[in-house]
Amino acid sequence: MNDVILRGRLLTFHDEPFGNEDDQRCFTYLEDGALLIRDGKIAAVDEFAAIQAGGGEDIDVIDHRPHLILPGFIDCHIHFPQMQVVASYAGALMEWLNRYTFVEEQKFGNQGHPEMIASAFFDELIRHGTTTAAAYCSVHKSSAQAFFAEAHARNMRMIAGKVMMDRNAPDGLLDTAQSGYDDSQALIAQWHGKGRQLYAITPRFAPTSSPEQLEMTGALVREHPDLHVQTHLCENAGEIAFVAELFPWSRDYTDVYEHYGLLGRRTLLGHCIHMTDREIGALAESGAVAVFCPTSNLFIGSGLFDLDRLRQGNVRNAIATDIGGGTSYSMLRTLDEGYKVLNIQGQRYHPLRSFYQATLGNARALALDGVIGTFAPGAEADCVVLNANATAAMRVRMATVETLVEELFLLQTMGDDRAVEEVYIAGKGAKRALKQRV
Ligand code: GUN
Ligand code: ZN
């Protein structure tokens, strides 16, 4: 048997906590809790004494007390080919794309490059406690091959796709409507549902796809209705004006995706900052997800995500790093920046809600609740172990912390990869093993 028991201070969510500490229904917190993991899945979750009494005496126990154990973090929007784009000194989106991003992504056509970056990419996710991501690969089929091969070898639950883009970018980054369709089909056949891998149909964004390519993207969606779709929407004023020029018949940016049949409950839309009321209504009706990318929105100067307005409009939401427009791989840093973006707009983002969002909330956004983001029995045993005393400054602040909520807020405000003690991928320790590899 592959059983193992993880002992520690367990925190797992059942629902979105809207208010405060009193929202006890929404989460389970066990001061001396344990997870019984069998064959990579959660077999039981309870007080440690109960797990032990239930037949756990002979099973290996890994004791993480006094640290917190949560379901692994989920990042709903990240660009695998942009590890070497992070920290590029650009102004707004279009300059950032043309001067840095499109230049860098061309290197993924070079032999060996995608494999080299894939190895570094998954090391970095693990280091930061991220166990699932919805990722964009480059236009090259080989970049998606390298991504999935590495994720599969590490048994990580990933969602990814090669970007389709057939105009308004350098030649080295263009496919065609036909080759984008064919390559996506081949990658779906090879990778979707293999181990823990899931394919996402990935038109980069409306400005880089011809009407013909968007038609064929719609065909892919019709042929594979269970697949995710990911793209960008309403990030920047210049981008929105460009879309209006390219698609003069459209009512707005969202209308382009609607027209080609790309909106649905598995559609992930990065940014969604500059939205009209009509667009919010269209997202709500389709069940598509608006993905909040706070570090990226600030770094590229795109604007402030209006979570309250989207939620009042019944739009589903998620949170993400958006590396390499984003500036940190850490979901803790991302929650912190998200808090600031909302606070400056007079919106409150309670720490319980932040940690819900980075776990079960993002799992729900990906329609993977019950599979990841929870310690409910039957779920995949991806976990992150968090240490709120990871640095000297955190230790000084922790000395005055009295409640779980205060500890969570400290973790998101001061924490980064140093606060991630260990990470489990389907029940197997991954972060400490990583250090030994280096
Ligand atoms: N819009 C189209 N492509 C991109 C990208 O790579 N990053 C961001 N932030 N926005 C985009
Ligand atoms: Zn993006």
Coordinates of N, CA and C in Angstrom, one line a residue, residues 19-202:
G19 N -17.9 36.7 4.9 CA -17.7 37.7 5.9 C -16.5 37.6 6.7
N20 N -16.3 36.8 7.6 CA -15.3 37.0 8.6 C -15.0 35.7 9.3
E21 N -14.4 35.7 10.4 CA -14.0 34.5 11.2 C -15.3 33.7 11.5
D22 N -16.4 34.3 11.6 CA -17.6 33.6 12.1 C -18.1 32.7 11.0
D23 N -17.6 32.8 9.8 CA -18.1 32.0 8.7 C -17.6 30.6 8.7
Q24 N -17.8 30.0 9.9 CA -17.2 28.6 10.2 C -17.8 27.5 9.2
R25 N -19.0 27.7 8.7 CA -19.5 26.7 7.8 C -18.7 26.5 6.6
C26 N -17.9 27.5 6.2 CA -17.3 27.5 4.9 C -15.9 26.8 5.0
F27 N -15.4 26.5 6.1 CA -14.1 25.8 6.2 C -14.0 24.8 7.4
T28 N -13.1 23.9 7.3 CA -12.7 23.1 8.4 C -11.3 23.4 8.8
Y29 N -11.1 23.6 10.1 CA -9.7 23.9 10.6 C -9.5 22.9 11.8
L30 N -8.5 22.1 11.6 CA -8.2 21.1 12.7 C -6.8 21.4 13.2
E31 N -6.7 21.8 14.5 CA -5.4 22.2 15.1 C -4.4 21.1 15.1
D32 N -4.9 19.8 15.4 CA -4.0 18.7 15.3 C -4.8 17.7 14.4
G33 N -4.7 18.0 13.1 CA -5.4 17.2 12.1 C -4.5 16.3 11.3
A34 N -5.1 15.5 10.5 CA -4.4 14.5 9.7 C -5.1 14.2 8.4
L35 N -4.3 14.0 7.4 CA -4.8 13.5 6.1 C -4.3 12.0 6.0
L36 N -5.2 11.1 5.7 CA -4.8 9.8 5.3 C -4.8 9.8 3.8
I37 N -3.6 9.5 3.2 CA -3.5 9.6 1.7 C -3.2 8.1 1.2
R38 N -4.0 7.8 0.3 CA -3.9 6.4 -0.3 C -3.9 6.5 -1.8
D39 N -2.8 6.0 -2.4 CA -2.7 6.0 -3.9 C -2.9 7.4 -4.4
G40 N -2.3 8.3 -3.8 CA -2.3 9.7 -4.3 C -3.6 10.5 -4.1
K41 N -4.6 9.9 -3.4 CA -5.8 10.6 -3.1 C -6.1 10.7 -1.6
I42 N -6.9 11.6 -1.3 CA -7.3 11.8 0.2 C -8.3 10.6 0.5
A43 N -7.9 9.8 1.5 CA -8.7 8.7 1.9 C -9.6 9.1 3.1
A44 N -9.0 9.9 4.0 CA -9.7 10.4 5.1 C -9.1 11.7 5.6
V45 N -9.9 12.5 6.3 CA -9.4 13.7 6.9 C -10.1 13.8 8.2
D46 N -9.3 14.1 9.3 CA -9.9 14.1 10.7 C -8.9 14.6 11.7
E47 N -9.3 14.6 12.9 CA -8.3 14.8 14.0 C -7.2 13.7 13.9
F48 N -6.0 14.0 14.2 CA -4.9 13.0 14.1 C -5.3 11.7 14.9
A49 N -5.8 11.9 16.2 CA -6.1 10.8 17.0 C -7.1 9.9 16.4
A50 N -8.1 10.4 15.7 CA -9.1 9.6 15.1 C -8.5 8.8 13.9
I51 N -7.7 9.5 13.1 CA -7.1 8.8 12.0 C -6.2 7.6 12.5
Q52 N -5.5 7.9 13.6 CA -4.6 6.9 14.1 C -5.5 5.7 14.7
A53 N -6.5 6.1 15.4 CA -7.4 5.0 16.0 C -8.1 4.2 14.9
G54 N -8.3 4.8 13.8 CA -9.0 4.1 12.7 C -8.2 3.2 11.9
G55 N -7.0 2.8 12.4 CA -6.2 1.8 11.7 C -4.9 2.4 11.2
G56 N -4.6 3.6 11.6 CA -3.4 4.3 11.1 C -2.1 4.0 11.9
E57 N -2.2 3.1 12.8 CA -1.0 2.9 13.7 C 0.3 2.5 12.9
D58 N 0.1 1.7 11.8 CA 1.2 1.2 11.1 C 1.7 2.0 9.9
I59 N 1.0 3.1 9.8 CA 1.3 3.9 8.5 C 2.3 5.0 8.9
D60 N 3.2 5.3 7.9 CA 4.1 6.4 8.1 C 3.4 7.7 8.4
V61 N 3.9 8.4 9.4 CA 3.3 9.7 9.7 C 4.4 10.8 9.4
I62 N 4.0 11.8 8.6 CA 4.9 12.9 8.4 C 4.3 14.1 9.2
D63 N 5.0 14.5 10.2 CA 4.5 15.5 11.2 C 4.9 16.9 10.8
H64 N 4.0 17.7 10.3 CA 4.3 19.0 9.9 C 3.9 20.1 10.9
R65 N 3.5 19.6 12.1 CA 3.2 20.6 13.2 C 4.4 21.5 13.4
P66 N 4.4 22.7 13.7 CA 3.1 23.5 13.9 C 2.7 24.2 12.6
H67 N 3.1 23.7 11.4 CA 2.7 24.4 10.2 C 1.3 24.1 9.7
L68 N 0.8 24.9 8.9 CA -0.5 24.8 8.3 C -0.4 23.9 7.0
I69 N -1.4 23.0 6.9 CA -1.5 22.2 5.6 C -2.8 22.6 4.9
L70 N -2.6 23.0 3.7 CA -3.8 23.4 2.8 C -3.7 22.7 1.5
P71 N -4.8 22.6 0.8 CA -4.8 22.1 -0.6 C -3.8 22.9 -1.4
G72 N -3.1 22.3 -2.3 CA -2.1 23.1 -3.1 C -2.7 24.3 -3.8
F73 N -1.9 25.3 -4.0 CA -2.4 26.5 -4.7 C -2.7 26.2 -6.2
I74 N -3.7 26.9 -6.7 CA -4.0 26.8 -8.1 C -3.9 28.2 -8.8
D75 N -3.2 28.2 -9.9 CA -2.9 29.4 -10.6 C -3.7 29.4 -12.0
C76 N -4.7 30.2 -12.1 CA -5.6 30.1 -13.3 C -5.2 30.8 -14.5
H77 N -4.0 31.4 -14.6 CA -3.5 32.1 -15.8 C -2.0 32.3 -15.7
I78 N -1.2 31.6 -16.5 CA 0.2 31.8 -16.4 C 0.8 31.4 -17.8
H79 N 1.8 32.1 -18.2 CA 2.5 31.9 -19.5 C 3.8 31.1 -19.3
F80 N 3.8 29.9 -19.7 CA 5.0 29.1 -19.6 C 6.2 29.7 -20.3
P81 N 6.0 30.2 -21.6 CA 7.2 30.7 -22.3 C 7.6 32.1 -21.8
Q82 N 7.1 32.6 -20.7 CA 7.5 34.0 -20.3 C 8.4 34.0 -19.0
M83 N 9.0 32.9 -18.7 CA 9.9 32.9 -17.6 C 11.0 34.0 -17.7
Q84 N 11.4 34.2 -19.0 CA 12.5 35.1 -19.3 C 12.0 36.5 -19.8
V85 N 10.7 36.7 -19.6 CA 10.0 38.0 -19.9 C 9.8 38.8 -18.6
V86 N 9.6 38.1 -17.5 CA 9.4 38.7 -16.2 C 10.4 39.8 -16.0
A87 N 10.0 41.0 -15.5 CA 10.9 42.1 -15.2 C 11.4 42.8 -16.5
S88 N 10.6 42.8 -17.5 CA 10.9 43.6 -18.7 C 10.4 45.0 -18.6
Y89 N 11.3 46.0 -18.9 CA 11.0 47.4 -18.6 C 10.2 48.0 -19.7
A90 N 8.9 47.7 -19.7 CA 8.0 48.2 -20.8 C 7.0 49.2 -20.2
G91 N 6.3 49.8 -21.1 CA 5.1 50.6 -20.7 C 3.9 49.8 -20.7
A92 N 3.0 50.1 -21.6 CA 1.7 49.4 -21.6 C 1.8 48.1 -22.4
L93 N 0.6 47.4 -22.5 CA 0.5 46.0 -23.0 C 1.2 45.8 -24.4
M94 N 0.8 46.7 -25.4 CA 1.2 46.4 -26.7 C 2.7 46.6 -26.9
E95 N 3.3 47.6 -26.2 CA 4.8 47.7 -26.2 C 5.4 46.5 -25.5
W96 N 4.9 46.1 -24.4 CA 5.4 45.0 -23.7 C 5.4 43.7 -24.5
L97 N 4.3 43.5 -25.2 CA 4.1 42.3 -26.1 C 5.1 42.4 -27.3
N98 N 5.2 43.5 -28.0 CA 6.0 43.6 -29.2 C 7.5 43.7 -28.9
R99 N 7.9 44.4 -27.9 CA 9.3 44.6 -27.6 C 9.9 43.4 -26.9
Y100 N 9.2 42.7 -26.0 CA 9.8 41.7 -25.2 C 9.2 40.3 -25.4
T101 N 7.9 40.3 -25.3 CA 7.2 39.0 -25.2 C 7.3 38.2 -26.5
F102 N 6.9 38.9 -27.6 CA 6.9 38.2 -28.9 C 8.4 37.8 -29.3
V103 N 9.3 38.6 -28.8 CA 10.7 38.3 -29.1 C 11.1 37.0 -28.4
E104 N 10.8 36.9 -27.1 CA 11.2 35.8 -26.2 C 10.5 34.5 -26.7
E105 N 9.2 34.6 -27.0 CA 8.5 33.4 -27.3 C 9.0 32.7 -28.6
Q106 N 9.6 33.5 -29.5 CA 10.1 32.9 -30.7 C 11.2 31.9 -30.4
K107 N 11.9 32.0 -29.3 CA 13.0 31.1 -28.9 C 12.4 29.7 -28.7
F108 N 11.1 29.6 -28.5 CA 10.5 28.2 -28.2 C 10.5 27.4 -29.5
G109 N 10.8 28.0 -30.6 CA 11.0 27.2 -31.9 C 12.3 26.6 -31.9
N110 N 13.3 26.9 -31.0 CA 14.6 26.4 -31.1 C 14.7 25.0 -30.3
Q111 N 15.4 24.1 -30.9 CA 15.5 22.8 -30.3 C 16.0 22.9 -28.9
G112 N 15.4 22.2 -28.0 CA 15.9 22.1 -26.6 C 15.4 23.2 -25.7
H113 N 15.1 24.3 -26.2 CA 14.7 25.5 -25.4 C 13.4 25.2 -24.6
P114 N 12.3 24.7 -25.2 CA 11.1 24.4 -24.4 C 11.3 23.4 -23.3
E115 N 12.1 22.4 -23.5 CA 12.4 21.4 -22.5 C 13.2 22.0 -21.3
M116 N 14.1 22.9 -21.7 CA 15.0 23.5 -20.6 C 14.1 24.4 -19.7
I117 N 13.2 25.2 -20.4 CA 12.3 26.1 -19.6 C 11.3 25.3 -18.9
A118 N 10.8 24.2 -19.5 CA 9.7 23.4 -18.8 C 10.2 22.9 -17.4
S119 N 11.5 22.4 -17.4 CA 12.0 21.9 -16.2 C 12.1 23.0 -15.1
A120 N 12.6 24.1 -15.6 CA 12.7 25.3 -14.6 C 11.3 25.7 -14.2
F121 N 10.4 25.7 -15.1 CA 9.0 26.2 -14.8 C 8.3 25.4 -13.7
F122 N 8.4 24.0 -13.8 CA 7.7 23.2 -12.8 C 8.5 23.2 -11.5
D123 N 9.8 23.3 -11.5 CA 10.5 23.5 -10.3 C 10.0 24.8 -9.6
E124 N 9.8 25.8 -10.3 CA 9.4 27.1 -9.7 C 8.0 27.0 -9.2
L125 N 7.1 26.4 -9.9 CA 5.7 26.2 -9.4 C 5.7 25.5 -8.0
I126 N 6.5 24.4 -8.0 CA 6.6 23.6 -6.8 C 7.2 24.4 -5.7
R127 N 8.2 25.1 -6.0 CA 8.9 25.9 -4.9 C 7.9 26.9 -4.3
H128 N 6.9 27.3 -5.1 CA 5.9 28.3 -4.6 C 4.6 27.7 -4.1
G129 N 4.5 26.4 -4.1 CA 3.3 25.8 -3.6 C 2.2 25.7 -4.6
T130 N 2.4 25.9 -5.8 CA 1.4 25.8 -6.9 C 1.4 24.4 -7.5
T131 N 0.3 23.7 -7.3 CA 0.2 22.4 -7.8 C -0.6 22.2 -9.0
T132 N -1.4 23.2 -9.4 CA -2.1 23.2 -10.7 C -2.1 24.5 -11.3
A133 N -2.0 24.6 -12.6 CA -2.0 25.9 -13.3 C -2.7 25.7 -14.6
A134 N -3.4 26.8 -15.1 CA -3.9 26.9 -16.4 C -2.9 27.7 -17.2
A135 N -2.2 27.0 -18.1 CA -1.0 27.7 -18.7 C -1.1 27.8 -20.2
Y136 N -0.5 28.9 -20.7 CA -0.4 29.2 -22.1 C 1.0 28.7 -22.5
C137 N 1.1 27.9 -23.6 CA 2.4 27.6 -24.2 C 2.6 28.6 -25.3
S138 N 3.7 28.4 -26.1 CA 3.9 29.3 -27.2 C 3.1 28.8 -28.4
V139 N 3.3 29.4 -29.5 CA 2.6 29.0 -30.8 C 3.1 27.6 -31.2
H140 N 4.3 27.3 -30.8 CA 5.0 26.1 -31.3 C 4.4 24.8 -30.7
K141 N 4.0 23.9 -31.5 CA 3.5 22.6 -31.0 C 4.5 22.0 -30.0
S142 N 5.8 22.1 -30.3 CA 6.8 21.5 -29.5 C 6.9 22.1 -28.1
S143 N 6.4 23.4 -27.9 CA 6.4 23.9 -26.6 C 5.3 23.2 -25.7
A144 N 4.2 22.9 -26.3 CA 3.1 22.2 -25.6 C 3.6 20.8 -25.3
Q145 N 4.3 20.2 -26.2 CA 4.8 18.8 -26.0 C 5.7 18.8 -24.8
A146 N 6.6 19.8 -24.8 CA 7.6 19.8 -23.7 C 6.9 20.1 -22.3
F147 N 5.9 21.0 -22.4 CA 5.2 21.3 -21.2 C 4.5 20.1 -20.6
F148 N 3.7 19.4 -21.5 CA 2.9 18.2 -21.0 C 3.9 17.1 -20.6
A149 N 4.9 16.9 -21.3 CA 5.8 15.8 -21.0 C 6.4 16.0 -19.6
E150 N 6.8 17.2 -19.3 CA 7.4 17.5 -18.0 C 6.3 17.4 -16.9
A151 N 5.1 17.9 -17.1 CA 4.0 17.9 -16.1 C 3.6 16.4 -15.9
H152 N 3.6 15.6 -16.9 CA 3.2 14.2 -16.8 C 4.2 13.5 -16.0
A153 N 5.5 13.7 -16.3 CA 6.6 13.0 -15.6 C 6.5 13.4 -14.1
R154 N 6.1 14.5 -13.8 CA 6.0 14.9 -12.4 C 4.6 14.6 -11.8
N155 N 3.7 14.1 -12.6 CA 2.3 13.7 -12.1 C 1.6 14.9 -11.6
M156 N 1.8 16.1 -12.2 CA 1.1 17.3 -11.8 C -0.2 17.6 -12.6
R157 N -1.3 18.0 -12.0 CA -2.5 18.3 -12.6 C -2.4 19.6 -13.3
M158 N -2.3 19.6 -14.7 CA -2.1 20.8 -15.4 C -3.2 20.9 -16.5
I159 N -3.5 22.2 -16.8 CA -4.3 22.5 -18.0 C -3.5 23.4 -18.9
A160 N -3.3 23.1 -20.1 CA -2.5 24.0 -21.0 C -2.9 23.8 -22.5
G161 N -2.4 24.7 -23.3 CA -2.6 24.6 -24.7 C -1.6 25.5 -25.4
K162 N -1.3 25.1 -26.7 CA -0.5 25.9 -27.5 C -1.3 27.1 -27.9
V163 N -0.7 28.3 -27.9 CA -1.5 29.5 -28.4 C -1.7 29.4 -29.9
M164 N -2.9 29.8 -30.3 CA -3.2 30.0 -31.8 C -3.1 31.5 -32.0
M165 N -2.3 31.8 -33.0 CA -2.1 33.2 -33.4 C -1.6 33.3 -34.9
D166 N -2.4 33.9 -35.7 CA -2.0 33.9 -37.2 C -1.9 35.3 -37.8
R167 N -1.9 36.3 -36.9 CA -1.6 37.7 -37.5 C -1.2 38.6 -36.4
N168 N -0.7 39.8 -36.8 CA -0.2 40.9 -35.9 C 0.8 40.4 -34.9
A169 N 1.7 39.6 -35.4 CA 2.9 39.2 -34.6 C 4.0 38.8 -35.6
P170 N 5.3 38.7 -35.1 CA 6.4 38.4 -36.0 C 6.1 37.0 -36.7
D171 N 6.7 36.8 -37.9 CA 6.5 35.6 -38.6 C 6.8 34.4 -37.8
G172 N 7.9 34.5 -37.0 CA 8.3 33.3 -36.3 C 7.3 32.9 -35.2
L173 N 6.3 33.7 -35.0 CA 5.3 33.3 -34.0 C 3.9 33.1 -34.5
L174 N 3.8 32.9 -35.9 CA 2.5 32.7 -36.5 C 2.3 31.3 -36.9
D175 N 1.0 30.8 -36.6 CA 0.6 29.6 -37.3 C -0.4 30.0 -38.4
T176 N -1.2 29.1 -38.8 CA -2.3 29.5 -39.8 C -3.6 28.9 -39.2
A177 N -4.7 29.4 -39.7 CA -5.9 28.8 -39.2 C -5.9 27.3 -39.2
Q178 N -5.4 26.8 -40.3 CA -5.4 25.3 -40.5 C -4.4 24.6 -39.6
S179 N -3.1 25.2 -39.6 CA -2.1 24.5 -38.7 C -2.4 24.7 -37.3
G180 N -3.0 25.8 -36.9 CA -3.4 26.0 -35.5 C -4.5 24.9 -35.1
Y181 N -5.4 24.7 -36.0 CA -6.4 23.7 -35.7 C -5.8 22.3 -35.7
D182 N -5.0 22.0 -36.7 CA -4.4 20.6 -36.8 C -3.5 20.3 -35.6
D183 N -2.7 21.3 -35.2 CA -1.7 21.1 -34.1 C -2.5 20.9 -32.8
S184 N -3.6 21.7 -32.6 CA -4.4 21.6 -31.4 C -5.0 20.2 -31.4
Q185 N -5.6 19.8 -32.5 CA -6.2 18.5 -32.5 C -5.2 17.4 -32.1
A186 N -4.0 17.5 -32.7 CA -3.0 16.4 -32.4 C -2.6 16.4 -30.9
L187 N -2.5 17.6 -30.4 CA -2.1 17.7 -29.0 C -3.2 17.2 -28.1
I188 N -4.5 17.5 -28.5 CA -5.6 17.0 -27.7 C -5.6 15.5 -27.7
A189 N -5.4 14.9 -28.9 CA -5.4 13.5 -29.0 C -4.3 12.9 -28.1
Q190 N -3.2 13.5 -28.1 CA -2.0 13.0 -27.4 C -2.1 13.2 -25.9
W191 N -2.6 14.3 -25.5 CA -2.4 14.7 -24.1 C -3.7 14.8 -23.2
H192 N -4.8 15.2 -23.8 CA -6.0 15.5 -23.0 C -6.4 14.2 -22.3
G193 N -6.4 14.2 -21.0 CA -6.9 13.0 -20.2 C -5.8 12.0 -20.0
K194 N -4.6 12.3 -20.5 CA -3.4 11.4 -20.2 C -2.9 11.7 -18.8
G195 N -3.0 10.7 -17.9 CA -2.6 11.0 -16.5 C -3.4 12.1 -16.0
R196 N -2.7 13.2 -15.5 CA -3.4 14.3 -15.0 C -3.5 15.5 -15.9
Q197 N -3.2 15.3 -17.2 CA -3.1 16.4 -18.1 C -4.4 16.7 -18.8
L198 N -4.7 18.0 -18.9 CA -5.9 18.5 -19.6 C -5.6 19.5 -20.6
Y199 N -6.2 19.5 -21.8 CA -5.9 20.4 -22.8 C -6.8 21.6 -22.8
A200 N -6.3 22.8 -23.0 CA -7.1 24.0 -23.1 C -7.0 24.6 -24.5
I201 N -8.1 24.8 -25.2 CA -8.1 25.5 -26.5 C -7.7 26.9 -26.3
T202 N -6.6 27.4 -26.9 CA -6.0 28.6 -26.5 C -5.8 29.7 -27.6

